[in-house]
Amino acid sequence: MSFFVANWKLNKTRLEARAFAERLGARLPGGVPSGVELAVAPPLTALDAARDPRGRWSLAAQNVAAESSGAFTGEVSARMLADAGCRYVIVGHSERRHIFGEGGAVLAHKLARAREADLIPIYCVGETEQERAEGMTVSVLEAQAGTLAADPPEAPLVVAYEPVWAIGSGRAATPEDAGEARREIARLLSARTSLRFLYGGSVNPANAEDLLRRSGMDGFLIGGASLSADDFAAIAGLP
Ligand code: PEP
């Protein structure tokens, strides 16, 4: 089963989200081809607009509060996300780690909140360019995988390998590099019984097929290219 997740980040009004949903729906007249799963992670304000009444794709949140409820102005809880129809939640995206300073401790809380609400985490890991240059890729992945220590090993988990230098840069990892990271993460998380692997970082319709086939990944987490329903559909290999 291949899995493709559109991460819209800070993009799209409700009107734009609806236009995307209509276009993607038009690409799926007979439903989603067997062996393919799709999810869309819109901004929270566009969750309803991005929803497919026919359920051909699921909804993901881009972030979740580390706390369950209370005096945390501006936060949205896992329970609220589930109530709004989310099935998945992205945790630890590099923009959350690097722009908003989220580290292992807070991400472990977010994972726990996601589990309490039965949301499936899409947990992002990946090294910076400098860490790669210094030969630290494996130790970075090890530390980031360590955040999952308290996460139940039998619970379904999606791990997205997103090297920071590849995100939004137009410079995707090679299938070999992505495959190597996949093997390393699989080794680190060998106790898990339900694990899927995504690659993310400058995936587009031109590089997707080769990357998917040669990296051994189960699919992609897609940023920029996922803003176009046709590009998202092309990346997912839809007819
Ligand atoms: C992302 O932000 O998860 C991502 C992979 O972005 P892009 O596809 O734009 O590199």
Tab-separated table of C-alpha atoms and ligand atoms in Angstrom:
chain	number	residue	atom	x	y	z
A	1	MET	CA	0.000	0.000	0.000
A	2	SER	CA	1.495	3.371	-1.000
A	3	PHE	CA	0.678	6.423	1.066
A	4	PHE	CA	0.818	10.028	-0.127
A	5	VAL	CA	0.302	12.954	2.211
A	6	ALA	CA	-0.178	16.552	1.087
A	7	ASN	CA	1.228	19.046	3.599
A	8	TRP	CA	-0.091	22.462	2.669
A	9	LYS	CA	1.702	24.260	5.492
A	10	LEU	CA	0.558	27.922	5.781
A	11	ASN	CA	-1.305	27.948	2.464
A	12	LYS	CA	-4.868	27.975	1.108
A	13	THR	CA	-8.077	29.656	2.147
A	14	ARG	CA	-11.257	27.595	2.410
A	15	LEU	CA	-12.197	28.524	-1.151
A	16	GLU	CA	-8.817	27.367	-2.437
A	17	ALA	CA	-9.050	24.181	-0.396
A	18	ARG	CA	-12.467	23.414	-1.860
A	19	ALA	CA	-11.145	23.959	-5.386
A	20	PHE	CA	-8.321	21.511	-4.660
A	21	ALA	CA	-10.758	18.958	-3.231
A	22	GLU	CA	-13.013	19.239	-6.264
A	23	ARG	CA	-10.087	18.830	-8.632
A	24	LEU	CA	-8.623	15.873	-6.757
A	25	GLY	CA	-12.064	14.308	-6.574
A	26	ALA	CA	-12.396	14.719	-10.339
A	27	ARG	CA	-9.162	12.738	-10.724
A	28	LEU	CA	-10.688	9.871	-8.739
A	29	PRO	CA	-13.999	9.142	-10.459
A	30	GLY	CA	-13.865	5.451	-9.603
A	31	GLY	CA	-12.344	5.956	-6.170
A	32	VAL	CA	-8.723	5.629	-5.100
A	33	PRO	CA	-6.884	2.891	-7.001
A	34	SER	CA	-6.257	-0.197	-4.911
A	35	GLY	CA	-2.921	-0.084	-3.165
A	36	VAL	CA	-2.994	3.692	-2.761
A	37	GLU	CA	-3.919	5.783	0.280
A	38	LEU	CA	-4.153	9.582	0.265
A	39	ALA	CA	-4.252	12.172	3.033
A	40	VAL	CA	-4.378	15.955	3.009
A	41	ALA	CA	-3.015	18.157	5.806
A	42	PRO	CA	-4.609	21.582	5.345
A	43	PRO	CA	-4.428	24.505	7.740
A	44	LEU	CA	-7.009	24.002	10.490
A	45	THR	CA	-9.349	26.628	9.068
A	46	ALA	CA	-9.642	24.603	5.843
A	47	LEU	CA	-10.174	21.139	7.337
A	48	ASP	CA	-13.850	21.124	6.455
A	49	ALA	CA	-13.249	22.525	2.981
A	50	ALA	CA	-10.578	19.918	2.240
A	51	ARG	CA	-12.692	16.998	3.439
A	52	ASP	CA	-13.879	14.511	0.844
A	53	PRO	CA	-17.537	13.633	1.407
A	54	ARG	CA	-16.791	10.316	-0.314
A	55	GLY	CA	-13.871	9.559	1.978
A	56	ARG	CA	-11.323	9.000	-0.790
A	57	TRP	CA	-8.681	10.784	1.220
A	58	SER	CA	-8.350	11.341	4.907
A	59	LEU	CA	-7.475	14.481	6.795
A	60	ALA	CA	-4.276	15.095	8.711
A	61	ALA	CA	-3.389	17.926	11.058
A	62	GLN	CA	-0.041	19.655	10.660
A	63	ASN	CA	0.513	20.020	14.390
A	64	VAL	CA	-1.087	19.281	17.750
A	65	ALA	CA	-0.925	20.742	21.238
A	66	ALA	CA	1.325	19.019	23.748
A	67	GLU	CA	-1.379	19.472	26.390
A	68	SER	CA	-4.905	18.036	26.451
A	69	SER	CA	-6.845	21.114	27.546
A	70	GLY	CA	-6.661	24.237	29.654
A	71	ALA	CA	-5.142	27.689	29.528
A	72	PHE	CA	-3.054	27.365	26.360
A	73	THR	CA	-4.207	30.198	24.123
A	74	GLY	CA	-3.910	29.453	20.432
A	75	GLU	CA	-3.435	25.693	20.799
A	76	VAL	CA	-5.610	22.929	19.338
A	77	SER	CA	-5.812	19.602	21.112
A	78	ALA	CA	-5.612	16.095	19.689
A	79	ARG	CA	-9.187	15.467	20.793
A	80	MET	CA	-10.336	18.563	18.883
A	81	LEU	CA	-8.464	17.394	15.781
A	82	ALA	CA	-10.067	13.966	15.963
A	83	ASP	CA	-13.431	15.645	16.484
A	84	ALA	CA	-12.796	17.756	13.348
A	85	GLY	CA	-12.260	14.560	11.357
A	86	CYS	CA	-8.488	14.112	11.358
A	87	ARG	CA	-7.127	10.596	11.154
A	88	TYR	CA	-3.453	11.552	11.129
A	89	VAL	CA	-1.310	14.243	12.690
A	90	ILE	CA	2.142	15.400	11.625
A	91	VAL	CA	4.467	15.540	14.620
A	92	GLY	CA	7.998	16.912	14.589
A	93	HIS	CA	8.038	18.457	11.138
A	94	SER	CA	11.403	20.138	10.646
A	95	GLU	CA	9.705	23.540	10.520
A	96	ARG	CA	8.246	22.871	13.970
A	97	ARG	CA	11.632	21.675	15.204
A	98	HIS	CA	13.743	24.443	13.701
A	99	ILE	CA	11.483	27.498	13.460
A	100	PHE	CA	9.381	26.882	16.567
A	101	GLY	CA	12.070	25.157	18.617
A	102	GLU	CA	10.190	21.938	19.330
A	103	GLY	CA	12.510	19.292	20.745
A	104	GLY	CA	12.235	15.723	21.918
A	105	ALA	CA	10.480	16.424	25.220
A	106	VAL	CA	7.616	18.426	23.752
A	107	LEU	CA	7.315	16.087	20.768
A	108	ALA	CA	7.008	13.089	23.096
A	109	HIS	CA	4.083	14.853	24.790
A	110	LYS	CA	2.496	15.546	21.404
A	111	LEU	CA	2.838	11.878	20.440
A	112	ALA	CA	1.191	10.854	23.698
A	113	ARG	CA	-1.701	13.293	23.144
A	114	ALA	CA	-2.144	11.976	19.596
A	115	ARG	CA	-2.400	8.396	20.892
A	116	GLU	CA	-4.964	9.368	23.539
A	117	ALA	CA	-7.179	10.699	20.732
A	118	ASP	CA	-6.522	7.737	18.411
A	119	LEU	CA	-4.749	9.918	15.871
A	120	ILE	CA	-2.001	8.202	13.895
A	121	PRO	CA	1.225	10.218	14.079
A	122	ILE	CA	3.239	10.996	10.991
A	123	TYR	CA	6.484	11.495	12.860
A	124	CYS	CA	9.133	13.436	10.948
A	125	VAL	CA	12.860	12.935	11.274
A	126	GLY	CA	15.822	14.185	9.290
A	127	GLU	CA	19.227	15.780	9.508
A	128	THR	CA	20.315	19.287	8.538
A	129	GLU	CA	22.849	19.888	5.795
A	130	GLN	CA	25.551	20.598	8.359
A	131	GLU	CA	24.762	17.466	10.348
A	132	ARG	CA	25.042	15.422	7.162
A	133	ALA	CA	28.332	17.108	6.237
A	134	GLU	CA	29.675	16.273	9.694
A	135	GLY	CA	28.705	12.615	9.328
A	136	MET	CA	26.057	12.909	12.022
A	137	THR	CA	23.047	11.668	10.050
A	138	VAL	CA	22.794	8.373	11.906
A	139	SER	CA	23.184	9.910	15.359
A	140	VAL	CA	20.551	12.551	14.548
A	141	LEU	CA	18.106	9.870	13.383
A	142	GLU	CA	18.917	7.869	16.501
A	143	ALA	CA	18.151	10.811	18.797
A	144	GLN	CA	14.950	11.657	16.929
A	145	ALA	CA	13.817	8.022	16.968
A	146	GLY	CA	14.537	8.042	20.703
A	147	THR	CA	11.603	10.437	21.145
A	148	LEU	CA	9.381	7.460	20.315
A	149	ALA	CA	10.644	5.504	23.333
A	150	ALA	CA	7.361	5.805	25.251
A	151	ASP	CA	5.145	5.414	22.176
A	152	PRO	CA	3.465	1.972	22.180
A	153	PRO	CA	5.414	-0.237	19.742
A	154	GLU	CA	2.277	-1.973	18.490
A	155	ALA	CA	0.448	1.262	17.624
A	156	PRO	CA	0.399	2.186	13.935
A	157	LEU	CA	3.091	4.711	13.128
A	158	VAL	CA	4.155	6.553	10.001
A	159	VAL	CA	7.715	7.865	9.976
A	160	ALA	CA	8.641	10.493	7.419
A	161	TYR	CA	12.316	10.857	6.608
A	162	GLU	CA	12.675	14.488	5.597
A	163	PRO	CA	16.263	15.685	5.353
A	164	VAL	CA	16.078	19.374	6.224
A	165	TRP	CA	18.287	20.353	3.293
A	166	ALA	CA	15.854	18.759	0.870
A	167	ILE	CA	12.692	20.461	2.134
A	168	GLY	CA	11.564	23.206	-0.195
A	169	SER	CA	15.027	23.411	-1.758
A	170	GLY	CA	14.340	21.724	-5.084
A	171	ARG	CA	17.140	19.307	-4.180
A	172	ALA	CA	15.556	15.961	-3.320
A	173	ALA	CA	17.587	13.209	-1.694
A	174	THR	CA	18.756	10.507	-4.058
A	175	PRO	CA	16.845	7.236	-3.900
A	176	GLU	CA	20.021	5.689	-2.473
A	177	ASP	CA	20.258	8.232	0.369
A	178	ALA	CA	16.550	7.924	1.117
A	179	GLY	CA	16.839	4.126	1.042
A	180	GLU	CA	19.799	4.203	3.399
A	181	ALA	CA	17.906	6.407	5.855
A	182	ARG	CA	14.927	4.077	5.579
A	183	ARG	CA	17.068	1.083	6.515
A	184	GLU	CA	18.599	2.980	9.403
A	185	ILE	CA	15.208	4.047	10.767
A	186	ALA	CA	13.886	0.496	10.325
A	187	ARG	CA	16.828	-0.759	12.375
A	188	LEU	CA	16.228	1.843	15.089
A	189	LEU	CA	12.519	1.027	15.238
A	190	SER	CA	12.774	-2.733	14.734
A	191	ALA	CA	10.515	-3.387	17.746
A	192	ARG	CA	7.571	-1.702	16.018
A	193	THR	CA	4.934	-3.953	14.514
A	194	SER	CA	3.043	-1.447	12.337
A	195	LEU	CA	5.388	0.968	10.655
A	196	ARG	CA	5.253	2.772	7.325
A	197	PHE	CA	7.990	4.941	5.843
A	198	LEU	CA	7.551	8.131	3.861
A	199	TYR	CA	10.170	10.271	2.220
A	200	GLY	CA	9.743	14.041	2.070
A	201	GLY	CA	11.800	16.802	0.498
A	202	SER	CA	11.302	18.364	-2.928
A	203	VAL	CA	9.259	15.495	-4.313
A	204	ASN	CA	7.610	16.454	-7.600
A	205	PRO	CA	5.886	14.691	-10.498
A	206	ALA	CA	9.214	14.312	-12.327
A	207	ASN	CA	11.207	12.601	-9.573
A	208	ALA	CA	8.482	10.731	-7.676
A	209	GLU	CA	8.330	7.452	-9.534
A	210	ASP	CA	12.060	6.783	-9.476
A	211	LEU	CA	12.363	7.863	-5.834
A	212	LEU	CA	9.529	5.616	-4.752
A	213	ARG	CA	10.687	2.574	-6.679
A	214	ARG	CA	14.350	2.750	-5.741
A	215	SER	CA	14.209	4.004	-2.148
A	216	GLY	CA	11.923	1.307	-0.762
A	217	MET	CA	9.757	3.981	0.845
A	218	ASP	CA	5.998	3.424	1.205
A	219	GLY	CA	5.159	6.880	-0.093
A	220	PHE	CA	5.783	10.588	0.311
A	221	LEU	CA	5.068	13.576	2.498
A	222	ILE	CA	4.768	16.379	-0.025
A	223	GLY	CA	4.934	20.110	0.607
A	224	GLY	CA	5.160	22.557	-2.299
A	225	ALA	CA	4.050	20.183	-5.040
A	226	SER	CA	0.976	19.160	-3.066
A	227	LEU	CA	-0.602	22.591	-3.461
A	228	SER	CA	-1.657	21.531	-6.943
A	229	ALA	CA	-4.192	18.711	-7.021
A	230	ASP	CA	-2.876	17.610	-10.409
A	231	ASP	CA	0.730	17.477	-9.220
A	232	PHE	CA	-0.338	15.619	-6.074
A	233	ALA	CA	-2.301	13.178	-8.231
A	234	ALA	CA	0.676	12.723	-10.562
A	235	ILE	CA	3.030	12.053	-7.645
A	236	ALA	CA	0.600	9.461	-6.313
A	237	GLY	CA	0.599	7.842	-9.757
A	238	LEU	CA	-3.136	8.382	-10.296
A	239	PRO	CA	-4.319	7.755	-13.842
B	1	PEP	C1	7.506	19.135	3.741
B	1	PEP	O1	7.462	20.264	4.193
B	1	PEP	O2	7.085	18.186	4.403
B	1	PEP	C2	8.069	18.948	2.406
B	1	PEP	C3	8.447	17.759	2.065
B	1	PEP	O3	8.161	20.073	1.624
B	1	PEP	P1	8.592	20.117	0.069
B	1	PEP	O4	7.898	18.981	-0.616
B	1	PEP	O5	8.127	21.455	-0.403
B	1	PEP	O6	10.081	19.970	0.030
